[in-house]
Short mmCIF file of C-alpha atoms in Angstrom, two decimals:
data_model
loop_
_atom_site.label_atom_id
_atom_site.label_comp_id
_atom_site.label_asym_id
_atom_site.label_seq_id
_atom_site.Cartn_x
_atom_site.Cartn_y
_atom_site.Cartn_z
CA MET A 16 0.00 0.00 0.00
CA SER A 17 1.24 3.51 -0.75
CA ILE A 18 0.33 7.19 -0.70
CA CYS A 19 0.77 9.53 -3.67
CA GLY A 20 1.79 13.20 -3.62
CA ILE A 21 1.75 15.34 -6.76
CA ASP A 22 3.48 18.69 -7.29
CA MET A 23 2.24 20.62 -10.33
CA GLY A 24 4.97 23.22 -10.53
CA THR A 25 5.79 26.11 -12.83
CA THR A 26 8.82 24.35 -14.28
CA ASN A 27 8.36 20.67 -13.44
CA LEU A 28 5.61 18.18 -12.75
CA LYS A 29 6.52 15.71 -9.99
CA VAL A 30 4.79 12.58 -8.79
CA ALA A 31 6.03 10.69 -5.73
CA LEU A 32 4.96 7.58 -3.85
CA PHE A 33 5.42 7.08 -0.11
CA ASP A 34 5.18 3.99 2.10
CA ASP A 35 3.10 3.67 5.27
CA ALA A 36 5.84 5.43 7.27
CA ASN A 37 5.73 8.39 4.84
CA ARG A 38 9.14 7.47 3.42
CA MET A 39 9.54 8.33 -0.26
CA ILE A 40 9.89 5.16 -2.31
CA TRP A 41 9.66 6.63 -5.82
CA ILE A 42 9.70 10.02 -7.50
CA LYS A 43 9.89 11.26 -11.05
CA SER A 44 9.99 14.77 -12.45
CA VAL A 45 9.16 15.83 -16.01
CA PRO A 46 8.95 19.30 -17.55
CA THR A 47 5.56 20.93 -17.18
CA PRO A 48 4.06 20.75 -20.70
CA ARG A 49 3.68 24.12 -22.42
CA ILE A 50 2.35 25.19 -25.80
CA GLU A 51 2.04 28.51 -27.61
CA ASP A 52 -1.42 29.94 -28.20
CA ARG A 53 -1.97 33.10 -30.25
CA PHE A 54 -1.28 35.29 -27.21
CA GLY A 55 1.70 33.60 -25.55
CA VAL A 56 2.49 30.57 -23.42
CA ALA A 57 -0.32 28.25 -22.33
CA THR A 58 -0.90 24.79 -20.87
CA ASP A 59 -2.82 21.97 -22.55
CA VAL A 60 -4.71 20.68 -19.52
CA ARG A 61 -5.69 17.37 -21.11
CA LYS A 62 -2.05 16.64 -21.86
CA LEU A 63 -1.08 17.65 -18.34
CA VAL A 64 -3.56 15.24 -16.73
CA GLU A 65 -2.48 12.47 -19.10
CA MET A 66 1.13 12.99 -17.99
CA VAL A 67 0.11 12.90 -14.32
CA GLU A 68 -1.73 9.62 -14.89
CA ASP A 69 1.24 8.18 -16.78
CA LEU A 70 3.51 8.97 -13.84
CA VAL A 71 1.10 7.56 -11.24
CA ILE A 72 0.89 4.29 -13.19
CA GLU A 73 4.66 4.18 -13.80
CA GLY A 74 5.48 4.78 -10.13
CA TRP A 75 3.02 2.15 -8.96
CA ALA A 76 4.44 -0.40 -11.42
CA GLU A 77 8.08 0.33 -10.56
CA THR A 78 7.44 -0.01 -6.81
CA GLY A 79 6.14 -3.54 -7.16
CA ARG A 80 2.40 -3.17 -7.80
CA ARG A 81 1.86 -3.83 -4.11
CA GLY A 82 -1.83 -3.10 -3.88
CA PRO A 83 -3.72 0.00 -4.98
CA ILE A 84 -2.65 3.48 -3.88
CA LEU A 85 -4.59 4.42 -0.74
CA ALA A 86 -4.87 8.19 -1.24
CA ILE A 87 -3.68 10.99 -3.53
CA SER A 88 -3.28 14.72 -2.95
CA THR A 89 -1.86 17.61 -4.98
CA ALA A 90 0.14 20.78 -4.45
CA GLY A 91 1.14 23.30 -7.06
CA VAL A 92 0.94 26.68 -8.71
CA GLY A 93 -1.57 29.14 -7.32
CA GLU A 94 -3.12 31.31 -10.04
CA ASP A 95 -3.37 28.93 -13.01
CA GLY A 96 -6.87 27.69 -13.77
CA VAL A 97 -9.06 26.11 -16.39
CA TYR A 98 -12.54 26.82 -17.76
CA VAL A 99 -14.57 23.61 -17.89
CA GLY A 100 -17.91 22.42 -19.23
CA GLU A 101 -20.64 20.55 -17.38
CA ASN A 102 -18.64 17.31 -17.48
CA LEU A 103 -15.55 19.07 -16.06
CA GLU A 104 -13.75 18.72 -19.40
CA PRO A 105 -11.51 21.69 -20.33
CA ILE A 106 -12.88 24.05 -22.95
CA ALA A 107 -9.74 26.21 -23.22
CA TYR A 108 -6.03 26.15 -22.49
CA SER A 109 -4.79 27.24 -19.07
CA ILE A 110 -2.85 30.51 -18.88
CA PRO A 111 0.23 30.25 -16.61
CA TRP A 112 0.61 32.72 -13.79
CA PHE A 113 3.77 34.31 -15.22
CA ASP A 114 2.05 35.37 -18.46
CA MET A 115 1.55 39.16 -18.61
CA ARG A 116 -1.32 39.32 -21.11
CA ALA A 117 -3.76 40.64 -18.47
CA SER A 118 -1.67 43.67 -17.41
CA ALA A 119 -4.29 46.24 -18.48
CA GLU A 120 -7.05 44.28 -16.76
CA ALA A 121 -5.06 44.08 -13.53
CA THR A 122 -4.67 47.86 -13.54
CA GLU A 123 -8.39 48.26 -14.24
CA LEU A 124 -9.31 46.05 -11.28
CA ALA A 125 -6.76 47.65 -8.96
CA GLN A 126 -8.25 51.08 -9.72
CA SER A 127 -11.89 49.98 -9.46
CA ASP A 128 -14.21 50.69 -6.55
CA ALA A 129 -14.27 46.94 -5.82
CA ALA A 130 -10.55 46.84 -4.94
CA THR A 131 -10.18 46.06 -1.25
CA PRO A 132 -7.33 45.14 1.10
CA SER A 133 -9.57 42.45 2.60
CA ALA A 134 -8.37 40.31 -0.33
CA GLY A 135 -4.97 40.33 1.36
CA ILE A 136 -3.15 40.55 -1.95
CA GLU A 137 -2.56 43.33 -4.45
CA MET A 138 -4.10 43.01 -7.89
CA GLU A 139 -1.38 42.25 -10.44
CA PRO A 140 -1.28 40.69 -13.93
CA THR A 141 -0.51 37.30 -12.36
CA ARG A 142 -3.78 37.23 -10.38
CA THR A 143 -6.51 34.95 -11.65
CA ALA A 144 -9.08 37.76 -11.44
CA ALA A 145 -7.18 39.76 -14.07
CA LEU A 146 -7.14 36.69 -16.32
CA TRP A 147 -10.90 36.22 -15.85
CA LEU A 148 -11.51 39.80 -16.98
CA TRP A 149 -9.09 39.41 -19.89
CA THR A 150 -10.82 36.21 -21.01
CA SER A 151 -14.25 37.84 -20.89
CA LYS A 152 -12.98 40.61 -23.20
CA ILE A 153 -10.67 38.77 -25.58
CA MET A 154 -12.19 35.26 -25.59
CA PRO A 155 -15.86 35.90 -24.75
CA GLU A 156 -16.91 32.57 -26.25
CA THR A 157 -14.91 30.79 -23.54
CA SER A 158 -16.67 32.74 -20.79
CA ARG A 159 -20.07 32.03 -22.35
CA GLN A 160 -19.47 28.31 -22.84
CA ALA A 161 -17.88 27.63 -19.45
CA ASP A 162 -19.91 25.92 -16.79
CA ARG A 163 -17.32 26.93 -14.17
CA TRP A 164 -13.65 27.48 -13.44
CA LEU A 165 -11.28 25.17 -11.55
CA CYS A 166 -7.76 25.72 -10.27
CA LEU A 167 -5.19 23.79 -12.29
CA THR A 168 -3.58 22.28 -9.18
CA ASP A 169 -6.95 20.94 -8.00
CA TYR A 170 -8.06 19.84 -11.45
CA PRO A 171 -6.76 16.23 -11.58
CA LEU A 172 -8.49 15.42 -8.28
CA ALA A 173 -11.72 17.07 -9.41
CA LYS A 174 -11.65 15.20 -12.73
CA TRP A 175 -10.92 11.86 -11.07
CA ALA A 176 -13.58 12.36 -8.37
CA LYS A 177 -16.05 13.93 -10.84
CA LYS A 178 -16.64 16.61 -8.24
CA ASP A 179 -15.59 20.25 -8.35
CA PHE A 180 -13.88 22.17 -5.52
CA VAL A 181 -11.15 24.72 -4.89
CA SER A 182 -8.56 24.53 -2.10
CA ASP A 183 -8.60 27.58 0.17
CA THR A 184 -4.91 28.46 -0.26
CA LEU A 185 -5.47 28.49 -4.02
CA ALA A 186 -8.66 30.56 -3.76
CA SER A 187 -6.51 33.20 -2.03
CA ARG A 188 -4.31 33.54 -5.13
CA THR A 189 -7.24 34.68 -7.31
CA GLY A 190 -7.25 38.09 -5.61
CA CYS A 191 -10.98 37.77 -4.84
CA PHE A 192 -10.92 35.80 -1.58
CA ASN A 193 -10.85 37.02 2.02
CA PRO A 194 -8.20 34.95 3.87
CA THR A 195 -9.65 35.81 7.28
CA THR A 196 -13.33 35.05 6.70
CA ARG A 197 -12.50 32.49 3.97
CA GLU A 198 -15.27 33.84 1.74
CA TRP A 199 -15.35 35.13 -1.82
CA ILE A 200 -15.46 38.93 -2.20
CA GLU A 201 -18.57 39.35 -4.34
CA PRO A 202 -17.94 42.91 -5.65
CA LEU A 203 -14.52 41.84 -6.94
CA LEU A 204 -15.99 38.72 -8.54
CA ARG A 205 -18.51 40.88 -10.40
CA GLU A 206 -15.88 43.44 -11.44
CA SER A 207 -13.60 40.69 -12.79
CA ARG A 208 -16.51 38.96 -14.56
CA ALA A 209 -15.62 35.76 -12.76
CA PRO A 210 -17.09 32.48 -14.00
CA ALA A 211 -19.07 30.23 -11.67
CA LEU A 212 -16.75 28.99 -8.93
CA PRO A 213 -16.73 25.73 -6.94
CA HIS A 214 -17.10 25.48 -3.18
CA VAL A 215 -13.99 26.17 -1.11
CA VAL A 216 -12.44 23.46 1.07
CA SER A 217 -9.51 23.31 3.47
CA ALA A 218 -6.39 21.23 2.91
CA GLY A 219 -6.94 17.66 4.03
CA THR A 220 -10.60 17.55 2.98
CA VAL A 221 -11.56 14.28 1.28
CA ILE A 222 -13.09 15.29 -2.05
CA GLY A 223 -14.22 11.81 -3.03
CA THR A 224 -12.92 8.51 -4.34
CA MET A 225 -11.32 7.50 -7.62
CA LYS A 226 -13.58 7.28 -10.68
CA SER A 227 -11.02 7.55 -13.49
CA GLU A 228 -11.54 4.56 -15.77
CA ARG A 229 -7.96 4.72 -17.03
CA LEU A 230 -6.38 4.69 -13.57
CA LEU A 231 -8.81 2.08 -12.26
CA SER A 232 -8.12 -0.27 -15.16
CA SER A 233 -4.35 0.07 -14.59
CA GLY A 234 -4.62 -1.42 -11.10
CA ALA A 235 -2.68 1.48 -9.58
CA VAL A 236 -5.81 2.60 -7.72
CA ASP A 237 -9.21 1.18 -6.84
CA ALA A 238 -12.66 2.59 -6.19
CA ASN A 239 -11.70 3.25 -2.55
CA THR A 240 -8.64 5.39 -3.31
CA LEU A 241 -9.19 8.70 -1.52
CA LEU A 242 -8.73 12.01 -3.33
CA VAL A 243 -7.68 14.65 -0.80
CA ALA A 244 -7.43 18.44 -1.22
CA GLY A 245 -3.96 19.94 -0.96
CA GLY A 246 -3.24 23.47 -2.13
CA HIS A 247 -0.66 26.11 -3.01
CA ASP A 248 2.78 24.53 -3.17
CA HIS A 249 4.62 26.88 -0.81
CA PRO A 250 2.15 26.56 2.11
CA VAL A 251 1.91 22.80 1.49
CA ALA A 252 5.72 22.53 1.75
CA ALA A 253 5.52 24.61 4.94
CA HIS A 254 3.00 22.11 6.32
CA ALA A 255 5.63 19.39 5.98
CA ILE A 256 8.26 21.57 7.68
CA HIS A 257 5.84 22.30 10.52
CA LYS A 258 6.03 18.59 11.38
CA LEU A 259 9.71 19.23 12.21
CA ALA A 260 9.22 22.62 13.91
CA ALA A 261 5.72 23.94 14.50
CA ASP A 262 6.84 27.60 14.57
CA ALA A 263 9.17 27.39 11.56
CA ARG A 264 9.37 30.09 8.93
CA VAL A 265 10.11 28.84 5.44
CA ASP A 266 12.63 30.25 2.97
CA SER A 267 11.65 28.56 -0.29
CA MET A 268 14.21 29.17 -3.00
CA GLY A 269 13.00 28.16 -6.44
CA THR A 270 11.86 30.00 -9.57
CA ALA A 271 10.54 32.53 -7.09
CA ASN A 272 12.00 33.11 -3.64
CA VAL A 273 9.11 32.78 -1.19
CA ILE A 274 9.19 33.54 2.52
CA TYR A 275 6.26 31.96 4.38
CA GLY A 276 4.93 31.92 7.94
CA ASP A 277 1.60 31.58 9.77
CA ALA A 278 0.26 34.32 12.05
CA PRO A 279 -2.70 34.28 14.47
CA ARG A 280 -5.83 35.29 12.51
CA PHE A 281 -6.22 39.03 11.87
CA GLU A 282 -8.14 41.32 9.49
CA THR A 283 -6.23 42.57 6.46
CA THR A 284 -6.82 46.33 6.40
CA ALA A 285 -4.08 47.53 4.05
CA PHE A 286 -2.10 46.18 1.12
CA ASP A 287 1.55 45.37 1.70
CA PRO A 288 3.66 45.46 -1.49
CA GLN A 289 5.99 42.77 -0.12
CA ILE A 290 3.63 40.42 1.74
CA ALA A 291 0.51 38.67 0.50
CA PHE A 292 -1.98 37.26 2.99
CA THR A 293 -3.53 33.89 2.30
CA ALA A 294 -5.73 31.29 3.90
CA SER A 295 -3.41 29.38 6.20
CA ILE A 296 -2.61 25.79 5.35
CA GLU A 297 -2.91 25.07 9.08
CA GLY A 298 -6.58 26.05 9.42
CA PRO A 299 -9.01 28.95 9.99
CA GLU A 300 -7.46 30.20 13.22
CA LYS A 301 -4.40 31.46 11.33
CA VAL A 302 -3.56 33.62 8.33
CA GLY A 303 -0.68 32.72 6.03
CA CYS A 304 1.85 35.49 5.29
CA LEU A 305 3.71 35.03 2.05
CA GLY A 306 6.43 37.23 0.59
CA VAL A 307 7.54 36.71 -3.00
CA PHE A 308 10.69 37.88 -4.76
CA GLU A 309 11.09 36.90 -8.43
CA PHE A 310 14.59 35.48 -8.11
CA THR A 311 14.86 34.01 -11.61
CA GLY A 312 13.53 37.22 -13.15
CA ALA A 313 16.20 39.21 -11.34
CA VAL A 314 18.93 36.79 -12.41
CA ASN A 315 17.90 37.10 -16.05
CA LYS A 316 18.49 40.88 -15.87
CA PHE A 317 22.08 40.25 -14.86
CA SER A 318 24.56 40.23 -17.72
CA GLY A 319 26.00 36.84 -16.77
CA GLY A 320 22.57 35.23 -16.58
CA MET A 321 21.61 32.04 -14.79
CA GLU A 322 24.70 30.10 -15.82
CA ALA A 323 26.98 32.58 -14.06
CA ILE A 324 24.84 32.36 -10.92
CA ARG A 325 24.87 28.55 -11.03
CA ARG A 326 28.67 28.52 -11.27
CA GLU A 327 28.92 30.84 -8.29
CA MET A 328 26.55 28.81 -6.15
CA ALA A 329 28.36 25.57 -6.99
CA LEU A 330 31.51 26.86 -5.26
CA PRO A 331 32.30 25.77 -1.68
CA LYS A 332 31.97 29.42 -0.66
CA ILE A 333 30.63 32.50 -2.47
CA SER A 334 33.63 34.29 -3.99
CA GLY A 335 34.72 37.77 -3.00
CA THR A 336 33.91 39.73 0.14
CA PRO A 337 30.92 41.79 1.23
CA GLY A 338 31.13 45.55 1.16
CA ASP A 339 29.86 47.13 -2.06
CA PRO A 340 27.25 49.75 -1.18
CA ALA A 341 25.99 49.98 -4.79
CA LEU A 342 23.00 47.80 -3.99
CA SER A 343 20.85 49.07 -6.85
CA ARG A 344 23.02 47.47 -9.54
CA PHE A 345 24.01 43.88 -10.23
CA ALA A 346 27.75 44.52 -10.41
CA THR A 347 28.80 40.90 -9.85
CA GLU A 348 27.17 37.55 -9.18
CA ARG A 349 27.80 38.05 -5.47
CA HIS A 350 26.12 41.45 -5.44
CA LEU A 351 22.99 40.02 -7.06
CA LEU A 352 22.81 37.20 -4.50
CA GLU A 353 23.32 39.75 -1.71
CA TRP A 354 20.57 41.98 -3.06
CA ALA A 355 18.14 39.06 -3.36
CA THR A 356 18.93 37.97 0.21
CA PHE A 357 18.49 41.48 1.61
CA ASN A 358 14.99 41.35 0.11
CA ALA A 359 14.39 37.99 1.79
CA ARG A 360 15.54 39.36 5.16
CA ARG A 361 13.19 42.30 4.77
CA MET A 362 10.31 39.89 4.14
CA LEU A 363 11.25 37.84 7.21
CA GLU A 364 11.09 40.98 9.34
CA LYS A 365 7.73 41.87 7.84
CA LEU A 366 6.37 38.46 8.90
CA GLU A 367 7.22 39.27 12.52
CA ARG A 368 5.37 42.57 12.21
CA TYR A 369 2.21 40.68 11.31
CA GLY A 370 2.49 38.29 14.24
CA VAL A 371 4.37 35.35 12.77
CA PRO A 372 6.46 33.89 15.63
CA GLU A 373 10.22 34.37 15.39
CA GLY A 374 10.82 30.67 14.91
CA PRO A 375 13.69 28.92 13.14
CA VAL A 376 14.23 29.51 9.42
CA TYR A 377 14.03 26.35 7.28
CA ALA A 378 15.25 26.42 3.68
CA THR A 379 13.75 24.42 0.87
CA GLY A 380 13.53 24.53 -2.92
CA GLY A 381 16.05 23.85 -5.65
CA TRP A 382 18.54 26.58 -4.66
CA SER A 383 18.70 25.28 -1.08
CA ARG A 384 21.08 22.62 -2.42
CA SER A 385 23.81 25.29 -2.61
CA ARG A 386 25.69 25.39 0.67
CA ALA A 387 27.55 28.50 -0.49
CA LEU A 388 24.27 30.37 -1.04
CA LEU A 389 22.88 29.20 2.31
CA GLU A 390 25.97 30.45 4.16
CA LEU A 391 25.55 33.83 2.47
CA ARG A 392 21.88 33.94 3.46
CA ALA A 393 22.63 32.91 7.04
CA SER A 394 25.22 35.69 7.24
CA ILE A 395 22.76 38.28 5.96
CA PHE A 396 19.87 36.98 8.07
CA GLY A 397 22.14 36.99 11.12
CA ARG A 398 20.97 33.52 12.16
CA GLU A 399 21.49 29.86 11.38
CA ILE A 400 19.43 28.21 8.67
CA TYR A 401 18.02 24.69 8.99
CA VAL A 402 18.02 22.49 5.89
CA PRO A 403 16.06 19.21 5.82
CA GLU A 404 17.72 16.38 3.94
CA GLU A 405 14.33 15.70 2.37
CA ARG A 406 14.09 18.41 -0.29
CA GLU A 407 10.88 17.42 -2.12
CA LEU A 408 8.68 19.04 0.49
CA SER A 409 5.74 20.04 -1.72
CA VAL A 410 5.04 16.46 -2.80
CA LEU A 411 5.72 15.30 0.76
CA GLY A 412 3.34 17.89 2.22
CA ALA A 413 0.63 16.75 -0.18
CA ALA A 414 1.31 13.12 0.73
CA LEU A 415 1.01 13.93 4.44
CA PHE A 416 -2.48 15.34 3.88
CA ALA A 417 -3.35 12.18 1.92
CA ALA A 418 -1.91 9.92 4.62
CA GLU A 419 -3.81 11.66 7.38
CA ALA A 420 -7.05 11.18 5.47
CA THR A 421 -6.48 7.40 5.60
CA GLY A 422 -5.94 7.49 9.36
CA GLN A 423 -2.14 7.27 9.26
CA LYS A 424 0.06 9.52 11.40
CA ALA A 425 1.17 12.52 9.35
CA THR A 426 4.80 12.50 10.49
CA PHE A 427 8.11 11.83 8.79
CA ASP A 428 11.78 11.46 9.66
CA THR A 429 14.63 13.31 8.00
CA SER A 430 18.01 14.58 9.09
CA VAL A 431 18.41 18.36 9.33
CA SER A 432 21.65 20.26 8.62
CA ILE A 433 22.40 23.58 10.28
CA ILE A 434 24.19 26.25 8.25
CA GLU A 435 25.92 28.81 10.45
CA PRO A 436 26.65 32.42 9.43
CA ASP A 437 30.18 33.53 8.63
CA SER A 438 30.79 35.73 11.68
CA ALA A 439 32.95 38.25 9.80
CA TRP A 440 30.42 38.55 6.98
CA MET A 441 27.55 38.88 9.44
CA THR A 442 29.13 41.97 11.01
CA VAL A 443 29.60 43.69 7.64
CA TYR A 444 26.15 42.72 6.42
CA GLY A 445 24.57 44.20 9.53
CA ASP A 446 25.79 47.62 8.35
CA LEU A 447 25.05 47.00 4.67
CA TYR A 448 21.49 45.95 5.43
CA GLY A 449 20.87 49.41 6.92
CA GLN A 450 22.13 50.94 3.66
CA PHE A 451 19.84 48.62 1.72
CA LEU A 452 16.79 49.79 3.68
CA GLU A 453 17.75 53.44 3.11
CA HIS A 454 18.11 52.73 -0.62
CA ARG A 455 14.70 51.05 -0.76
CA ASN A 456 13.07 53.97 1.03
#
C-alpha cells in the first residue's frame, strides 16, 4: 500500500509515492508541458492530466504493484486555472501565472471601486481575477461556454472524483478571496466577470474517491482510493516543515524566492507590497503570510545570466567579500545574490510585524542545495538556517495530507543540517542591510 503526492509546478511536474511510514519510495519529475497559443504561453490541460496519470501508473508499477494506492493529494501553482464544461472537461487552455497578457485588466481592477485590502493581496497581472476579466474581453466565447472554473492544481483530483472544488490556499491567489473570513469577495468577482466557482475546502478535505476509468483499469488505484485536497505549493511545503518545527518560517528558493509563515488570525486592512496574505494551510485560526521575490527574473536581468549564478553557487563558498554599497546594480554575481537575500531578510522581518512567531528559518527549494548560497543567506539573516535532507517538500506535504485522510500519522523522519553564518560577513552585512533599507526607502 502507498500514498501519492503530486506537485504541479511552474517548471516541473513531480509525482512521488510514499510507504506507510511516509518514506519516499519513488519520485519522477518531467517538464511541465507548455504550448504557444496566439497570445503567448499556455498549458494543454488534457495533456497535463495524461502525464500525471502516466507517472502515477509508472510509479506504482516500478514499486512492485503492491496493492492500490490508498490516497492521492496535490500541491502546485496558485493562479493557473481552467474553464470547464458541465462534465468538467476543459474548454480552453490554461494561462500560466507568469504570463503578462492581463496587465491592463489588472490595472483596471486595482483602480476599481471593488478593490479592497480584505483580499490580502494586491491586484497584479498574475492574479486569476485579471485573467478572468481578460478572457471575458478577448475570448468571450470561452466565458459564455464555461460551466465553471477550476484551479489547475486541483483539477486532476476534481476530474478523477467527478466533483468540483477549490482549495482555500489556491482561492486566495485569485485576488478575490478574504483569507480571514474564507469567503469570496462578491464585488470583486462581479468586477472581474468571474465564472461560476466551486465550493472552497480546506487542505486535508476528502473530495471523493477514484472514478477515473484509465487509472482504475491500470490497477494502480481502486474505487476506494481517496482524493484529498492539498493546495498552493509553498504553504503545502511549509506544512511538511511544521512537522519538524511547529513555529518554523520557510525560505523557499526556487523560480521565485518565497518567505512563508503563519500568524494568528487578523483582518487585512491595508495592502503590503511585499507580503501577500492567504488562507493558512494550518486552518481557519491562522492567516498565512507570504512574501515573493522573483529570483529568476532578477537573475535574467544580470549580464551573466543564470549560468553565471549557477557557477557561483556551486563553489564551496561564495567568492569575494561583502562591502559594495551599490546595492541598486548587479555589479557581480555576489552582489545580485546579496541583493536578493536582503529582500528575503526584509520579508522575514515583515512576517514578525504581522504576528508570525520568530521561529527557526528552514530552507527548501532547488537553490537550497547550494551550501555556499545558504551560508551567504545565514550571514545576511544573522541567524542559522536549517536544511532538511528531504528536499521534495511540496510532494511530501501533499502526501502527508493524503496519509492523514487514511488514518495514518502525518509525520516523517529526516536529518536536518544547520548552516551557520560567517561571523565576519555577518558583522559587515549588519551595516550593509541598513544601507539597503535606506536605498529602498
